[in-house]
Short mmCIF file of C-alpha atoms in Angstrom, two decimals:
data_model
loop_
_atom_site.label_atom_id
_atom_site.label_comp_id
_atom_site.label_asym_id
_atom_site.label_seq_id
_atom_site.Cartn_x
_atom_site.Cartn_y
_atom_site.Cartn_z
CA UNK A 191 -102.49 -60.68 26.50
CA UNK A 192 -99.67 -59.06 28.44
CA UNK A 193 -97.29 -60.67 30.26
CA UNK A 194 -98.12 -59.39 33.54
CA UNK A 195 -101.71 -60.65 32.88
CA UNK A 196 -100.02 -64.24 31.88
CA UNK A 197 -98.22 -64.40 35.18
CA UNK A 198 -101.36 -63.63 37.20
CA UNK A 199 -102.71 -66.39 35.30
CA UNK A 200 -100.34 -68.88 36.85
CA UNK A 201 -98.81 -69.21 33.14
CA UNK A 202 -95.25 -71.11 33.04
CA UNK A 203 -96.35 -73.16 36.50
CA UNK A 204 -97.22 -76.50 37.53
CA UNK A 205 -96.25 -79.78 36.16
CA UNK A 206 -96.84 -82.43 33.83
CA UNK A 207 -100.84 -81.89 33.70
CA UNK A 208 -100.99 -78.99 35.41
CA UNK A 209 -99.13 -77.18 33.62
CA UNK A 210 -99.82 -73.95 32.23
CA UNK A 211 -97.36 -72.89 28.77
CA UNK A 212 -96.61 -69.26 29.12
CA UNK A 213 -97.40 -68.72 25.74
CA UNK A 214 -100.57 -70.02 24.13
CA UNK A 215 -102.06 -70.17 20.63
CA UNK A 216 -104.81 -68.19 21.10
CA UNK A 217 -102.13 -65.39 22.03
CA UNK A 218 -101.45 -64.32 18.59
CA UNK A 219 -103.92 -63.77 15.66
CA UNK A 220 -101.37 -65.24 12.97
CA UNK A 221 -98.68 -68.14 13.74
CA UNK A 222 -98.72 -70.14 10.76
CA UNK A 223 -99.09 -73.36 11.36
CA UNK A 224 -100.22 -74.22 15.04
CA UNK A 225 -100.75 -77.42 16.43
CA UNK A 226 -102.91 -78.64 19.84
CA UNK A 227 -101.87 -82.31 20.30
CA UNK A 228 -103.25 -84.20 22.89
CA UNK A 229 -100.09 -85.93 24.55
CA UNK A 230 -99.97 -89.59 25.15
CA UNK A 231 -97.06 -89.31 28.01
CA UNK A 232 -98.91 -86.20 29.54
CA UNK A 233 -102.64 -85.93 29.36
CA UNK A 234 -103.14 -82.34 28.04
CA UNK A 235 -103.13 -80.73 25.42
CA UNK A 236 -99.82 -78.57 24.09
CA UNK A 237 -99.28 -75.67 22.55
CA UNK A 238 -97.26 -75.69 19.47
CA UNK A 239 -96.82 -73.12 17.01
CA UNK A 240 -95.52 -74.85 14.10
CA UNK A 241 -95.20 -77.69 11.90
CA UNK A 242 -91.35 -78.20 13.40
CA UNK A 243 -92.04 -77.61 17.49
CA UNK A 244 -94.79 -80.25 16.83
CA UNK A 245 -92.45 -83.23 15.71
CA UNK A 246 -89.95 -82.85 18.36
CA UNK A 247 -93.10 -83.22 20.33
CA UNK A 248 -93.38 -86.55 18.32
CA UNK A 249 -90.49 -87.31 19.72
CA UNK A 250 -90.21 -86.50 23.42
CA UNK A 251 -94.01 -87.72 23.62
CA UNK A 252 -92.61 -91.20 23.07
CA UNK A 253 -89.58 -91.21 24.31
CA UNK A 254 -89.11 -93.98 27.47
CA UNK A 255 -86.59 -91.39 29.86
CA UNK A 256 -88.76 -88.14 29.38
CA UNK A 257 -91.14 -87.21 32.36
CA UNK A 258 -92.49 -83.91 31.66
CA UNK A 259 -92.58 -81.79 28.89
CA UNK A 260 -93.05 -78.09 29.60
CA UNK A 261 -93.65 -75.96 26.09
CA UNK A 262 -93.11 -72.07 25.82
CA UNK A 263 -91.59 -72.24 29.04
CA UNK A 264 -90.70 -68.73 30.41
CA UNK A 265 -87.36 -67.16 31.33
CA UNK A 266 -86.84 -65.22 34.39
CA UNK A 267 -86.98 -61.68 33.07
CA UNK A 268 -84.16 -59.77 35.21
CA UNK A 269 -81.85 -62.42 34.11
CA UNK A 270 -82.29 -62.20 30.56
CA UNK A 271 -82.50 -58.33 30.62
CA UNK A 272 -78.50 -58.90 32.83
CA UNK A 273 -77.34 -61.33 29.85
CA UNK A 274 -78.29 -59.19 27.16
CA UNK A 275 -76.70 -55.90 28.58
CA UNK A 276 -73.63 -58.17 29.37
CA UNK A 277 -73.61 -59.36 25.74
CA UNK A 278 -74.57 -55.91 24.57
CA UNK A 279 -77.70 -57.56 22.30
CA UNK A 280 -81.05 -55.27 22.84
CA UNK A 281 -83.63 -57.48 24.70
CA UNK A 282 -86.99 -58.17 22.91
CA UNK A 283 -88.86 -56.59 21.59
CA UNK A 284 -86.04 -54.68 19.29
CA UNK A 285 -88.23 -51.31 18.79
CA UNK A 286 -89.69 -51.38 22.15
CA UNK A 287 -88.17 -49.76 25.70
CA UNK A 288 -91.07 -52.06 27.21
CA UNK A 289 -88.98 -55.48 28.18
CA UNK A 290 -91.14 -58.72 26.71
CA UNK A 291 -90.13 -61.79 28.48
CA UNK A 292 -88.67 -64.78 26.81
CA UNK A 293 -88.99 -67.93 26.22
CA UNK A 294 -88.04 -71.66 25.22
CA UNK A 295 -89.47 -73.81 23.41
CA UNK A 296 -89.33 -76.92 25.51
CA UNK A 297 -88.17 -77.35 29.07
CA UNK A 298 -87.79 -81.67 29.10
CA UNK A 299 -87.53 -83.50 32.53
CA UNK A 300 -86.16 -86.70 32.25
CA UNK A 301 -87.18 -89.90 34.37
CA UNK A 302 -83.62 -88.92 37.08
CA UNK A 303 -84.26 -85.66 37.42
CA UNK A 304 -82.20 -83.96 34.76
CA UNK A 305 -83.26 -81.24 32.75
CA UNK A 306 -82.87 -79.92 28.57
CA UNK A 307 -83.98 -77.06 27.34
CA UNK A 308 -84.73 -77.28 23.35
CA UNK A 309 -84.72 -74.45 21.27
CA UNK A 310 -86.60 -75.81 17.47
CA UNK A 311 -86.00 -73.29 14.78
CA UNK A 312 -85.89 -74.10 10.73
CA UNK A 313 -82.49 -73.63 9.12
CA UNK A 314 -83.85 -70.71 7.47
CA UNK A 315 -84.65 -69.05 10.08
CA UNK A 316 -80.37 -69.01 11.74
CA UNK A 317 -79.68 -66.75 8.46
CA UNK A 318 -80.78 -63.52 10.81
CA UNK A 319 -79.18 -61.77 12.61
CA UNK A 320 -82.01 -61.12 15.23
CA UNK A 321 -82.49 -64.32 15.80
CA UNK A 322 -78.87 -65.48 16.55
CA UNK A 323 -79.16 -62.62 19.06
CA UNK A 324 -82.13 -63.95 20.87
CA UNK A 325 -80.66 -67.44 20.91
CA UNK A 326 -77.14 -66.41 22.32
CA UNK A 327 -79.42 -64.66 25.26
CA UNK A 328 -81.41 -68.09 25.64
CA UNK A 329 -77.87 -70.05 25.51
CA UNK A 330 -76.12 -68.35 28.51
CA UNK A 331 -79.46 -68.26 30.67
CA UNK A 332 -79.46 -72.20 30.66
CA UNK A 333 -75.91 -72.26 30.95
CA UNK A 334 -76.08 -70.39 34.38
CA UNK A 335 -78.82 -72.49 35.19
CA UNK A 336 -76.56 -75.48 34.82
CA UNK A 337 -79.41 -77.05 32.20
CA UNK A 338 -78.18 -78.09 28.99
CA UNK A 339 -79.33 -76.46 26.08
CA UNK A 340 -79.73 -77.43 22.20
CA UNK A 341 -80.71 -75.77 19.40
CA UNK A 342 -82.66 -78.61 17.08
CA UNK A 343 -83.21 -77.82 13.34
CA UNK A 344 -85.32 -80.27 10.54
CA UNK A 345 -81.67 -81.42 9.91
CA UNK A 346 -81.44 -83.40 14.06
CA UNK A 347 -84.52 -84.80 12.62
CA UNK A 348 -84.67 -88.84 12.16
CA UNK A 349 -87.42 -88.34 8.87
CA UNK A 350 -88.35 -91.95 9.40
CA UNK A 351 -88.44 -92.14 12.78
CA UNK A 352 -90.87 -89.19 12.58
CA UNK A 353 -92.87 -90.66 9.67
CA UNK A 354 -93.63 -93.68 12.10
CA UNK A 355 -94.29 -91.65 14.69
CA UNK A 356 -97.14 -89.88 12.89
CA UNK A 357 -98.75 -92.61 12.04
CA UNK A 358 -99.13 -93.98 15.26
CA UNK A 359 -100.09 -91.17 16.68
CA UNK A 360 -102.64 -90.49 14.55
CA UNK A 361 -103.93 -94.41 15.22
CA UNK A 362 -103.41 -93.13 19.09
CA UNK A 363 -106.22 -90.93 18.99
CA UNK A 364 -109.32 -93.46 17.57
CA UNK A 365 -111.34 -94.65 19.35
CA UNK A 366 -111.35 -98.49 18.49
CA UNK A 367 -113.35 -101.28 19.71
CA UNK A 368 -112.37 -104.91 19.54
CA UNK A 369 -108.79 -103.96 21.07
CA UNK A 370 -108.87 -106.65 23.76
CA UNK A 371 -109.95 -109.56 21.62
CA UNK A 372 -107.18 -109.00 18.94
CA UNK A 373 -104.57 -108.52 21.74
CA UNK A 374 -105.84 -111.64 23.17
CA UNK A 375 -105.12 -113.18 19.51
CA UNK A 376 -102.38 -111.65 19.24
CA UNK A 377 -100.87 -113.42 22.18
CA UNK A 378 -101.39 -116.65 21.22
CA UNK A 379 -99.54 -116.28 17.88
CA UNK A 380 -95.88 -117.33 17.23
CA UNK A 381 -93.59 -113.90 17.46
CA UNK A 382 -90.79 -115.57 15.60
CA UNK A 383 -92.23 -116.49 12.44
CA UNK A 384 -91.39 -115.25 9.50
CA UNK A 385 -95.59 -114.49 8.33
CA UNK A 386 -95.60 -110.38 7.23
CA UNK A 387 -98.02 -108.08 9.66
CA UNK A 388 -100.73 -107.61 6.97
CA UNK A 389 -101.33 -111.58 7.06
CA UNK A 390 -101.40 -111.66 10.52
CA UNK A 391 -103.73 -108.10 10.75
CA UNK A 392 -106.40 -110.21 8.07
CA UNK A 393 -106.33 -113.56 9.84
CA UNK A 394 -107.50 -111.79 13.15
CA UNK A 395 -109.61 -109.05 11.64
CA UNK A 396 -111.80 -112.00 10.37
CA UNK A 397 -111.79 -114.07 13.45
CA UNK A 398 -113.24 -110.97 15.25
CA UNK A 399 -115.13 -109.65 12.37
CA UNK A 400 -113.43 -106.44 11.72
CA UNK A 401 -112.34 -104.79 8.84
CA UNK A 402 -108.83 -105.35 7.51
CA UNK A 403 -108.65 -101.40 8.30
CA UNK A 404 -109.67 -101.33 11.83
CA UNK A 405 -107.37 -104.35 12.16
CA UNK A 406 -104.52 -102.37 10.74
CA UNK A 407 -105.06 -99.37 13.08
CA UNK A 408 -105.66 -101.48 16.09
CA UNK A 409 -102.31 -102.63 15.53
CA UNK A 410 -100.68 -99.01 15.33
CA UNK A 411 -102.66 -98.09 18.59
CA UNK A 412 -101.10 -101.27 19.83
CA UNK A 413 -97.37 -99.80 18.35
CA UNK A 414 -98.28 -96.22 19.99
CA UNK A 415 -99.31 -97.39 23.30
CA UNK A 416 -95.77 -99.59 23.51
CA UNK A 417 -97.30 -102.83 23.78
CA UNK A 418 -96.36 -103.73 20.39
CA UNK A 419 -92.59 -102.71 19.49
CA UNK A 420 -89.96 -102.84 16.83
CA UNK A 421 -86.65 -100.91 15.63
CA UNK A 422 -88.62 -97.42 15.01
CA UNK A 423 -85.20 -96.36 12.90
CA UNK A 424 -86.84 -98.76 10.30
CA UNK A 425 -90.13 -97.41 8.10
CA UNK A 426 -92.87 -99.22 9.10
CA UNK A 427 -94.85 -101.60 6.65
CA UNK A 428 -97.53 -104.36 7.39
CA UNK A 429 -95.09 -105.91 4.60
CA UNK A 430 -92.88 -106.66 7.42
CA UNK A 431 -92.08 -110.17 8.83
CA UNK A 432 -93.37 -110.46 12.42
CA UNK A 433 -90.78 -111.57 13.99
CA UNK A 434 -89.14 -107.80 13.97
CA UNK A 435 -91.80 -107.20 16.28
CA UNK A 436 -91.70 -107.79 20.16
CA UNK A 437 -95.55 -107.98 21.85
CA UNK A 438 -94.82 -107.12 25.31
CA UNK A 439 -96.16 -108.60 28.88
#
């Protein structure tokens, strides 16, 4: 797909469900390790291409001040052709006269207004040359756009944080019956006693005649949807007491 096809397509426009990534999956026959999450913030699906764009997606899908999360977001090409001549850095594609045009990973509107642009790239990967290059362009295209820019590696990454957050997510996406009744349960019990989660999670699966593993996931969906929270710095264990939970209104 060429670019000029992807802008006739509407491609890097719209907002929050309407929006259309530049760059999609189905673009490119090989990208490793993809991902197509359905968000829980922002009811579409994204386009991720790897393993690392797809858990600072964790991240910014359940984060409170984001509002819109715009993946493979494109750059305005005359610009970035401007920076790179200025910085004397040949514009991508290296071996090409053709001019591709560029873009960032995630463009984030917060809840105000604000905008960050992340740029997600393995450690590894800030060993070449090239890619320095093409990240310098990216840098001084947001700065002139008054955004602020970051460059996130695994290393900005909270690994426990993003352990809960997979799990929930992954409870997120069931489809679970019986979720009103053990809410209902749920808020007749006593928040601040010291009785772990998995006591609590059989007690109720019994009373509504569930299995102790629906119960369990019921309770994550409750964690993912924010009805249910705790301190997600902490690794989550139905071994916890539940008072370091908070059931909200």
């Amino acid at each position: 797909v060429s670019d000029a096809t992807r802008l006739k397509q509407g491609r890097g426009k719209g907002d929050r469900e309407n929006y259309l990534p530049f760059l999609r999956i189905r673009d490119f026959s090989s990208l490793g390790r993809p991902h197509r999450p359905k968000g829980q913030k922002i009811k579409r699906h994204f386009e991720l291409f790897s393993d690392l764009e797809y858990y600072v997606f964790c991240h910014l899908d359940f984060a409170d001040d984001v509002y819109d999360i715009k993946e493979q977001f494109n750059l305005n090409l005359d610009e970035t052709i401007r920076i790179a001549r200025q910085l004397n850095i040949k514009h991508p594609p290296e071996k090409s006269d053709e001019k591709f045009i560029m873009t960032s990973d995630f463009l984030v509107i917060k809840n105000d207004g604000s905008k960050v642009v992340l740029s997600v790239k393995p450690i590894s990967e800030l060993k070449k040359k090239r890619v320095i290059q093409k990240l310098q362009i990216e840098f001084e295209y947001w700065k002139i756009q008054g955004v602020q820019w970051h460059l996130i590696t695994e290393n900005e990454l909270n690994a426990i944080v993003l352990r809960n957050l997979r799990e929930f997510r992954e409870a997120y996406v069931l489809k679970l019956n019986h979720i009103d009744k053990f809410l209902i349960r749920l808020r007749k019990i006593d928040w601040k006693q010291n009785v772990k989660i998995n006591e609590v999670i059989k007690r109720l699966s019994v009373d509504i005649k569930i299995t102790y593993a629906n119960g369990r996931s019921i309770f994550l969906q409750l964690l993912a949807k924010k009805i249910i929270r705790f301190d997600y710095t902490k690794a989550f264990s139905t071994e916890m007491p539940l008072h370091n939970f908070i059931l909200t209104d």
